[in-house]
mmCIF file of C-alpha atoms in Angstrom:
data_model
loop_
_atom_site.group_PDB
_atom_site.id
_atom_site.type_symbol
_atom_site.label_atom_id
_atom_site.label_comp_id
_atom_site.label_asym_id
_atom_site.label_seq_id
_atom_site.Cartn_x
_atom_site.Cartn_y
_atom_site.Cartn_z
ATOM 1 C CA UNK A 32 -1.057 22.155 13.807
ATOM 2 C CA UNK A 33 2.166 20.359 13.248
ATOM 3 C CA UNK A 34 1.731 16.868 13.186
ATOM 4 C CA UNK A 35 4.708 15.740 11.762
ATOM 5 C CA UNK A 36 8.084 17.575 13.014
ATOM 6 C CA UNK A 37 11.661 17.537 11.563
ATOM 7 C CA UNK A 38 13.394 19.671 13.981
ATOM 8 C CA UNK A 39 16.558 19.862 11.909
ATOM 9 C CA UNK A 40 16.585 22.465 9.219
ATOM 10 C CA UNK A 41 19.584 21.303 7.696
ATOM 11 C CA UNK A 42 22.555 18.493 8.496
ATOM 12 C CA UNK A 43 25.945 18.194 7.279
ATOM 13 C CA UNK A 44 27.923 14.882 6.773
ATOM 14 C CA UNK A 45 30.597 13.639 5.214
ATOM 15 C CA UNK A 46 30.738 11.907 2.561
ATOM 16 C CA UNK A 47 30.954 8.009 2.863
ATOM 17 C CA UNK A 48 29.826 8.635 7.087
ATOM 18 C CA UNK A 49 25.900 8.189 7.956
ATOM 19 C CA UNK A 50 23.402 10.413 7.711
ATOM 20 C CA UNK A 51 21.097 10.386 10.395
ATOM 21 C CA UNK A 52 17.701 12.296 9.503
ATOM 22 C CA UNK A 53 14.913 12.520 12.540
ATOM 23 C CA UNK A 54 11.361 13.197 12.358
ATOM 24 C CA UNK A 55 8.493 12.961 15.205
ATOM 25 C CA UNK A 56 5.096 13.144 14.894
ATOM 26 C CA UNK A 57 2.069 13.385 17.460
ATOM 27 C CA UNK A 58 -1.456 11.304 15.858
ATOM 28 C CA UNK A 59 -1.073 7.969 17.742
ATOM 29 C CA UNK A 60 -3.115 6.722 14.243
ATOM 30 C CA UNK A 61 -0.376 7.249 12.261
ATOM 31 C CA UNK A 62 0.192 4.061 10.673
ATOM 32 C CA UNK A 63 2.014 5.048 7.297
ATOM 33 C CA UNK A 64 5.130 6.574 7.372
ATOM 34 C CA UNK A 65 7.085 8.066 4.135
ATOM 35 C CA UNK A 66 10.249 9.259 3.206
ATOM 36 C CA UNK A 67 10.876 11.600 0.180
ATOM 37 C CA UNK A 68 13.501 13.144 -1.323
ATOM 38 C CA UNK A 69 13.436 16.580 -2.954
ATOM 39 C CA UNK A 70 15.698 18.238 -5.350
ATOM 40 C CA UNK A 71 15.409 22.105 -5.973
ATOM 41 C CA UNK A 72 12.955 22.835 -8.437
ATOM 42 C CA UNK A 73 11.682 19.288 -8.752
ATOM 43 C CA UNK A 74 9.028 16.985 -7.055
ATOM 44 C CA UNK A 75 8.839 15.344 -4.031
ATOM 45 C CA UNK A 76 10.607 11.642 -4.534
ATOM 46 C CA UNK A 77 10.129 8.560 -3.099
ATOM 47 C CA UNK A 78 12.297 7.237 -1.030
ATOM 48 C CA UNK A 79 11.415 4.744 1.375
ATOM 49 C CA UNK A 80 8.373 3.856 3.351
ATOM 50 C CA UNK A 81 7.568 1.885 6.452
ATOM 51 C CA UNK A 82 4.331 0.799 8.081
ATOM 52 C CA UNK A 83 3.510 0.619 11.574
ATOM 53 C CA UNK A 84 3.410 -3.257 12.095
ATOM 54 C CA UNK A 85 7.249 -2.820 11.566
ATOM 55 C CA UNK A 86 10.055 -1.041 13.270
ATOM 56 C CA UNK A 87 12.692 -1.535 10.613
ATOM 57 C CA UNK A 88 12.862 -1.269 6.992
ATOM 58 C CA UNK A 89 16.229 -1.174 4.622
ATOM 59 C CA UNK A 90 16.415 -0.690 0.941
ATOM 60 C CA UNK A 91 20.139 -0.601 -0.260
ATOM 61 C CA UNK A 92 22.064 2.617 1.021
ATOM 62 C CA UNK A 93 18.506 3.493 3.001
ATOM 63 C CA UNK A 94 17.096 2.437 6.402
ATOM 64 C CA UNK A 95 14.165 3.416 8.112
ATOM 65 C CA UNK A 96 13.535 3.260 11.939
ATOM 66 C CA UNK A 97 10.308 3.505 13.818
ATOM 67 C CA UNK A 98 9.952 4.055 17.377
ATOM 68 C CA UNK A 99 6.357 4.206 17.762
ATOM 69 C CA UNK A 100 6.484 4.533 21.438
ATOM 70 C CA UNK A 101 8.088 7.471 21.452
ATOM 71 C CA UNK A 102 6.324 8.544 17.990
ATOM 72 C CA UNK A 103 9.529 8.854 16.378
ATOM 73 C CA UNK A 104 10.995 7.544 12.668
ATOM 74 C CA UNK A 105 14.779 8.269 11.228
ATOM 75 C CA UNK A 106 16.134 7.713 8.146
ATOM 76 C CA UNK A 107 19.899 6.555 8.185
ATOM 77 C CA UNK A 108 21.988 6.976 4.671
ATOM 78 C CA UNK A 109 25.279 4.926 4.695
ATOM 79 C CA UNK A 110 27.204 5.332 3.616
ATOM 80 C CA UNK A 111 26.480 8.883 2.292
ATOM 81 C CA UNK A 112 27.343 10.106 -1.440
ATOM 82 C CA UNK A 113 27.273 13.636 -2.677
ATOM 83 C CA UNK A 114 24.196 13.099 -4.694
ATOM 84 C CA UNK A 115 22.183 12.542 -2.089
ATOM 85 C CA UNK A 116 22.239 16.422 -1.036
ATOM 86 C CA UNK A 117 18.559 17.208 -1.043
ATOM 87 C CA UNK A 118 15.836 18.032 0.819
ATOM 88 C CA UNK A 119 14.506 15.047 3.013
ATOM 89 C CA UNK A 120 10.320 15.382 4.169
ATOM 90 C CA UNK A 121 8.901 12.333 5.823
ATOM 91 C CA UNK A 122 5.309 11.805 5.844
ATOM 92 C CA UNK A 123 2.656 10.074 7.496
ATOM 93 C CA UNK A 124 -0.879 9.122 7.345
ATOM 94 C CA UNK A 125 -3.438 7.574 9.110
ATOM 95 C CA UNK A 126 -4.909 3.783 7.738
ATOM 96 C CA UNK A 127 -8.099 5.150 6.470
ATOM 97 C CA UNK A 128 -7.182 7.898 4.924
ATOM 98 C CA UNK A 129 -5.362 9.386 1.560
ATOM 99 C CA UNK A 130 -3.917 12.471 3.233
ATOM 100 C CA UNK A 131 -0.647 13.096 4.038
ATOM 101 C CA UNK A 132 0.853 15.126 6.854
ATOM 102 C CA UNK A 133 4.272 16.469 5.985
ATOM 103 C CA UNK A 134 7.651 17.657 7.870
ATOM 104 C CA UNK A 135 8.976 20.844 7.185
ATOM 105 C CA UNK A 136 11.649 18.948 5.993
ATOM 106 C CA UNK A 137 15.822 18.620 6.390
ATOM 107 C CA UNK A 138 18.618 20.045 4.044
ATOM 108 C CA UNK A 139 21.285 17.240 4.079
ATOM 109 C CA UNK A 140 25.115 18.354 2.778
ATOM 110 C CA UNK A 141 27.058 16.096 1.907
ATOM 111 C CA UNK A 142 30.428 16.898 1.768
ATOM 112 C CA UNK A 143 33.079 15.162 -0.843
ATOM 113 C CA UNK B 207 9.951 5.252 -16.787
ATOM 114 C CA UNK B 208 6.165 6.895 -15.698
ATOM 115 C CA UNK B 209 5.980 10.162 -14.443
ATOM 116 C CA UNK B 210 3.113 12.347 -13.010
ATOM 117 C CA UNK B 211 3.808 15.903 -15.208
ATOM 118 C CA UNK B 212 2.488 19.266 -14.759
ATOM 119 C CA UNK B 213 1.773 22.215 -16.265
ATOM 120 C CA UNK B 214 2.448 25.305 -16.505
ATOM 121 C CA UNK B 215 5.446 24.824 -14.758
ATOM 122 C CA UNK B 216 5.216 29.019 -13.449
ATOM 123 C CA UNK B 217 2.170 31.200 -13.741
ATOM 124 C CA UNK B 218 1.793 34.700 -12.908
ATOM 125 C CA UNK B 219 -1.614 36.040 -12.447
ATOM 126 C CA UNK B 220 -3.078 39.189 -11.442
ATOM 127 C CA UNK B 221 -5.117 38.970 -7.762
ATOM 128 C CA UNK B 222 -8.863 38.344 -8.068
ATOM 129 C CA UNK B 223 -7.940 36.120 -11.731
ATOM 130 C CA UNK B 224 -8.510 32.319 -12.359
ATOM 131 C CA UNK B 225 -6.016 29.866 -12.526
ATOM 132 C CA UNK B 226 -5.837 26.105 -13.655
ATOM 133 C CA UNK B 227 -3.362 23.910 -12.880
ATOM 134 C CA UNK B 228 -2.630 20.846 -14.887
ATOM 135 C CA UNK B 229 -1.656 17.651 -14.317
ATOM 136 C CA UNK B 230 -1.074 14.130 -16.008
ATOM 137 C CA UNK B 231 -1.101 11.312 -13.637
ATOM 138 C CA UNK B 232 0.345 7.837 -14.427
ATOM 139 C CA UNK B 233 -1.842 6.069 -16.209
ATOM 140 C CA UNK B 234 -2.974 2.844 -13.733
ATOM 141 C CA UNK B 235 -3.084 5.340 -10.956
ATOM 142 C CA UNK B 236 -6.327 5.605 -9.132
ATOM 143 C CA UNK B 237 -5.901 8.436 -6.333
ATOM 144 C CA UNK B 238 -4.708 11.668 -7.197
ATOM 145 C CA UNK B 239 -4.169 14.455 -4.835
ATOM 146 C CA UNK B 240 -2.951 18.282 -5.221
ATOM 147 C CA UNK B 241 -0.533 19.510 -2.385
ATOM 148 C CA UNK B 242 1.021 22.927 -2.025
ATOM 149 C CA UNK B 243 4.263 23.784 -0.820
ATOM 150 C CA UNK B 244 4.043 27.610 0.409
ATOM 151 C CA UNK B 245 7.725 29.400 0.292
ATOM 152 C CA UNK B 246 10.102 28.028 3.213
ATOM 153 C CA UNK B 247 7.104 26.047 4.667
ATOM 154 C CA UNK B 248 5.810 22.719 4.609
ATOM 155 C CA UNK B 249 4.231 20.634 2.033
ATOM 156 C CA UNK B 250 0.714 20.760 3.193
ATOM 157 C CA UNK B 251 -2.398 18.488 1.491
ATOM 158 C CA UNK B 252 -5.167 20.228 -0.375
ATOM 159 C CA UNK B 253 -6.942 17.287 -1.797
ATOM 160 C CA UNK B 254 -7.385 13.894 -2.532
ATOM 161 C CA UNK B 255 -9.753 12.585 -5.290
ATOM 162 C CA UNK B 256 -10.654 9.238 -6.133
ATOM 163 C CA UNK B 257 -13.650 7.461 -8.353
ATOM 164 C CA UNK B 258 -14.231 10.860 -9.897
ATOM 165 C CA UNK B 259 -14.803 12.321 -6.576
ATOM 166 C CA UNK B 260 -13.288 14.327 -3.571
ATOM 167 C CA UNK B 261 -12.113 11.869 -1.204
ATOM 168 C CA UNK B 262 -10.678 13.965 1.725
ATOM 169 C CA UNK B 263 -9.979 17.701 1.585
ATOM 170 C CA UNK B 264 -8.553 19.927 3.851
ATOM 171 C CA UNK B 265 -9.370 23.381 5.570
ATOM 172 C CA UNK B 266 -7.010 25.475 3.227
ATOM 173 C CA UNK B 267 -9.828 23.813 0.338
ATOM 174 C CA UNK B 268 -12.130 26.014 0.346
ATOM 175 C CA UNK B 269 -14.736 27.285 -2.199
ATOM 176 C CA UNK B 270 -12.505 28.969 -4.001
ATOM 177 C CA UNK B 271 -10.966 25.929 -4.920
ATOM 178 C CA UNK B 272 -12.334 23.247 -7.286
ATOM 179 C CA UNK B 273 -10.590 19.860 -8.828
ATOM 180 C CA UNK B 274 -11.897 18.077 -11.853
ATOM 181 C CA UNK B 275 -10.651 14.992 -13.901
ATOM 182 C CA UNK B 276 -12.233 16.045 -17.218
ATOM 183 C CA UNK B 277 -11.348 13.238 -19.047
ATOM 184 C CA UNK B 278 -9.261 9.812 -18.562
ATOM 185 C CA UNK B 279 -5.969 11.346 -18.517
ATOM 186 C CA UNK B 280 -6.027 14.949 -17.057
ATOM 187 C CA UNK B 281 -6.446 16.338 -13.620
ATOM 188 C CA UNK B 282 -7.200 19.821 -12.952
ATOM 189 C CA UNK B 283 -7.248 22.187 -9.990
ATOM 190 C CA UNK B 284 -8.875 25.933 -10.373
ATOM 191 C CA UNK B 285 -8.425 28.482 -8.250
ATOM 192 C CA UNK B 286 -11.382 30.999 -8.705
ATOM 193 C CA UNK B 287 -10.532 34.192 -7.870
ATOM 194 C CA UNK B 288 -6.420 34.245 -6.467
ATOM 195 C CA UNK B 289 -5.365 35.537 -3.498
ATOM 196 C CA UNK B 290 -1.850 37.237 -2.653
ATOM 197 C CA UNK B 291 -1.401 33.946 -0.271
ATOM 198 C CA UNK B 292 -2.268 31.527 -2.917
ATOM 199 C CA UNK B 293 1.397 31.823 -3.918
ATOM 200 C CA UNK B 294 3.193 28.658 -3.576
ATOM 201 C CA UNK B 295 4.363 25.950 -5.643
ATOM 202 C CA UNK B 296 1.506 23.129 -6.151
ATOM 203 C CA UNK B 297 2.777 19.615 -6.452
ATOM 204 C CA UNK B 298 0.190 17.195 -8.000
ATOM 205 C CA UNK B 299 0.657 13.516 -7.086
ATOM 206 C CA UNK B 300 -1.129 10.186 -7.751
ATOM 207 C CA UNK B 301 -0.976 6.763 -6.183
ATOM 208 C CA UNK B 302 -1.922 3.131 -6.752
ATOM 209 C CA UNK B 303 -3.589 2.862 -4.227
ATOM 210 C CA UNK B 304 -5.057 3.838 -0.917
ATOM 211 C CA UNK B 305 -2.511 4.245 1.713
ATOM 212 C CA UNK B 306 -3.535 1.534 3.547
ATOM 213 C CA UNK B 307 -1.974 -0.778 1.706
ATOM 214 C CA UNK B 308 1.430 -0.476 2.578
ATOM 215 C CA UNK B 309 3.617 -1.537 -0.354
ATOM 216 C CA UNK B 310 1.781 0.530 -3.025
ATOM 217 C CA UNK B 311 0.994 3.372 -1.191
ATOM 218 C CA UNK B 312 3.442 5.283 -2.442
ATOM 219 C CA UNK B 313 2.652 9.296 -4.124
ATOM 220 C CA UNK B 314 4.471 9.957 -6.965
ATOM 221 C CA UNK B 315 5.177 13.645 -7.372
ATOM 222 C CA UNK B 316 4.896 15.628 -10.297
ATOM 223 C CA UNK B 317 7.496 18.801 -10.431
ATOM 224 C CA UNK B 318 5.190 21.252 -9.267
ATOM 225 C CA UNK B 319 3.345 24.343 -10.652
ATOM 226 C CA UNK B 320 4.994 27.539 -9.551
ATOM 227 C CA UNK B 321 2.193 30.059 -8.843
ATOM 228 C CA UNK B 322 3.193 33.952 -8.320
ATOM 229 C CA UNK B 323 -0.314 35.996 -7.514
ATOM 230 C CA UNK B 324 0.711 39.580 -8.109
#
């Protein structure tokens, strides 16, 4: 039961352009959304998180969108550097609860 | 700065042996939770634990799995008897708090425990 999509396997930009990463989800009681950043053979990173009461929330390089009519969150990097080639995951939750429901995550290239 | 760390960081066991994975959380955490990340797949929750108790699990905890925070600092998760399909890398993760409150929600990840079941 996927309840938390990222249709993109994998995105290429160049570097200094935007990076546009998507990711939908179905539970209406969503209310916690994440954003982490993985590299290979490391953890799962923070990135950025944003609840439901907003639509918008920025953090330097990093902005977070949510649509919640159309159940839908995106994570724009600008402008993009080389080090940020990773694996993206977003995550959600619902309010009373601990767990979170994962993306199968996006490969983002960024090319020097 | 704090870090949640794990260990071992790869273990290969025979089918039908025990495993325990290890985990420090940071230290003023309160929730900790195991996840597994299966080969090509998704990161998908195991477990959640909080006041020296299982909070929320999910379906793929099942008997065969067990979690246990013998003392103030560690945070364990057996496997009883391993399965070819128990092979995945297990992240363990800990949190401030509850998700619910937004700005400390946040899971820190450790670096994961490879497991190989041969």
């Amino acid at each position: 039961d996927q309840q938390v999509k990222q249709n993109s396997p994998s995105l290429s930009v160049q570097e200094g352009r935007i990076s546009i990463l998507n990711c939908d989800y179905t539970n209406s009681m969503f209310d916690y959304f994440l954003w982490y950043k993985k590299y290979p053979a490391e953890g799962p990173t923070f990135l950025i998180s944003i609840s439901s009461i907003k639509d918008k929330n920025e953090d330097g390089r990093f902005t977070v969108f949510l649509n919640k009519s159309a159940k839908h969150l995106s994570l724009h990097i600008v402008p993009s550097q080389p080090g940020d080639s990773a694996v993206y995951f977003c995550a959600a939750s619902e309010g009373t609860g601990n767990q979170f429901y994962f993306g199968t995550g996006t490969s983002l290239t960024v090319i020097p | 700065e704090p870090e949640v760390t794990q260990t071992p960081s790869h273990q290969v066991t025979q089918m039908g042996q025990e495993v325990i994975l290890r985990c420090v959380p940071i230290s003023n955490h309160l929730y900790f939770y195991w996840y597994r990340q299966i080969l090509g797949q998704k990161v998908e929750f195991l477990v959640s634990f909080y006041n020296n108790e299982i909070s929320e699990k999910s379906e793929i905890f099942d008997d065969q799995f067990s979690v246990e925070r013998p003392d103030g600092s560690n945070f364990t998760l057996k496997i009883r008897s391993t399965k070819l399909e128990d092979s995945a890398m297990y992240f363990c993760a800990s949190s401030e708090a509850n998700s619910r409150l937004v700005s400390a929600g946040e899971l820190f990840f450790g670096e994961g425990s490879r497991l190989t079941v041969l």
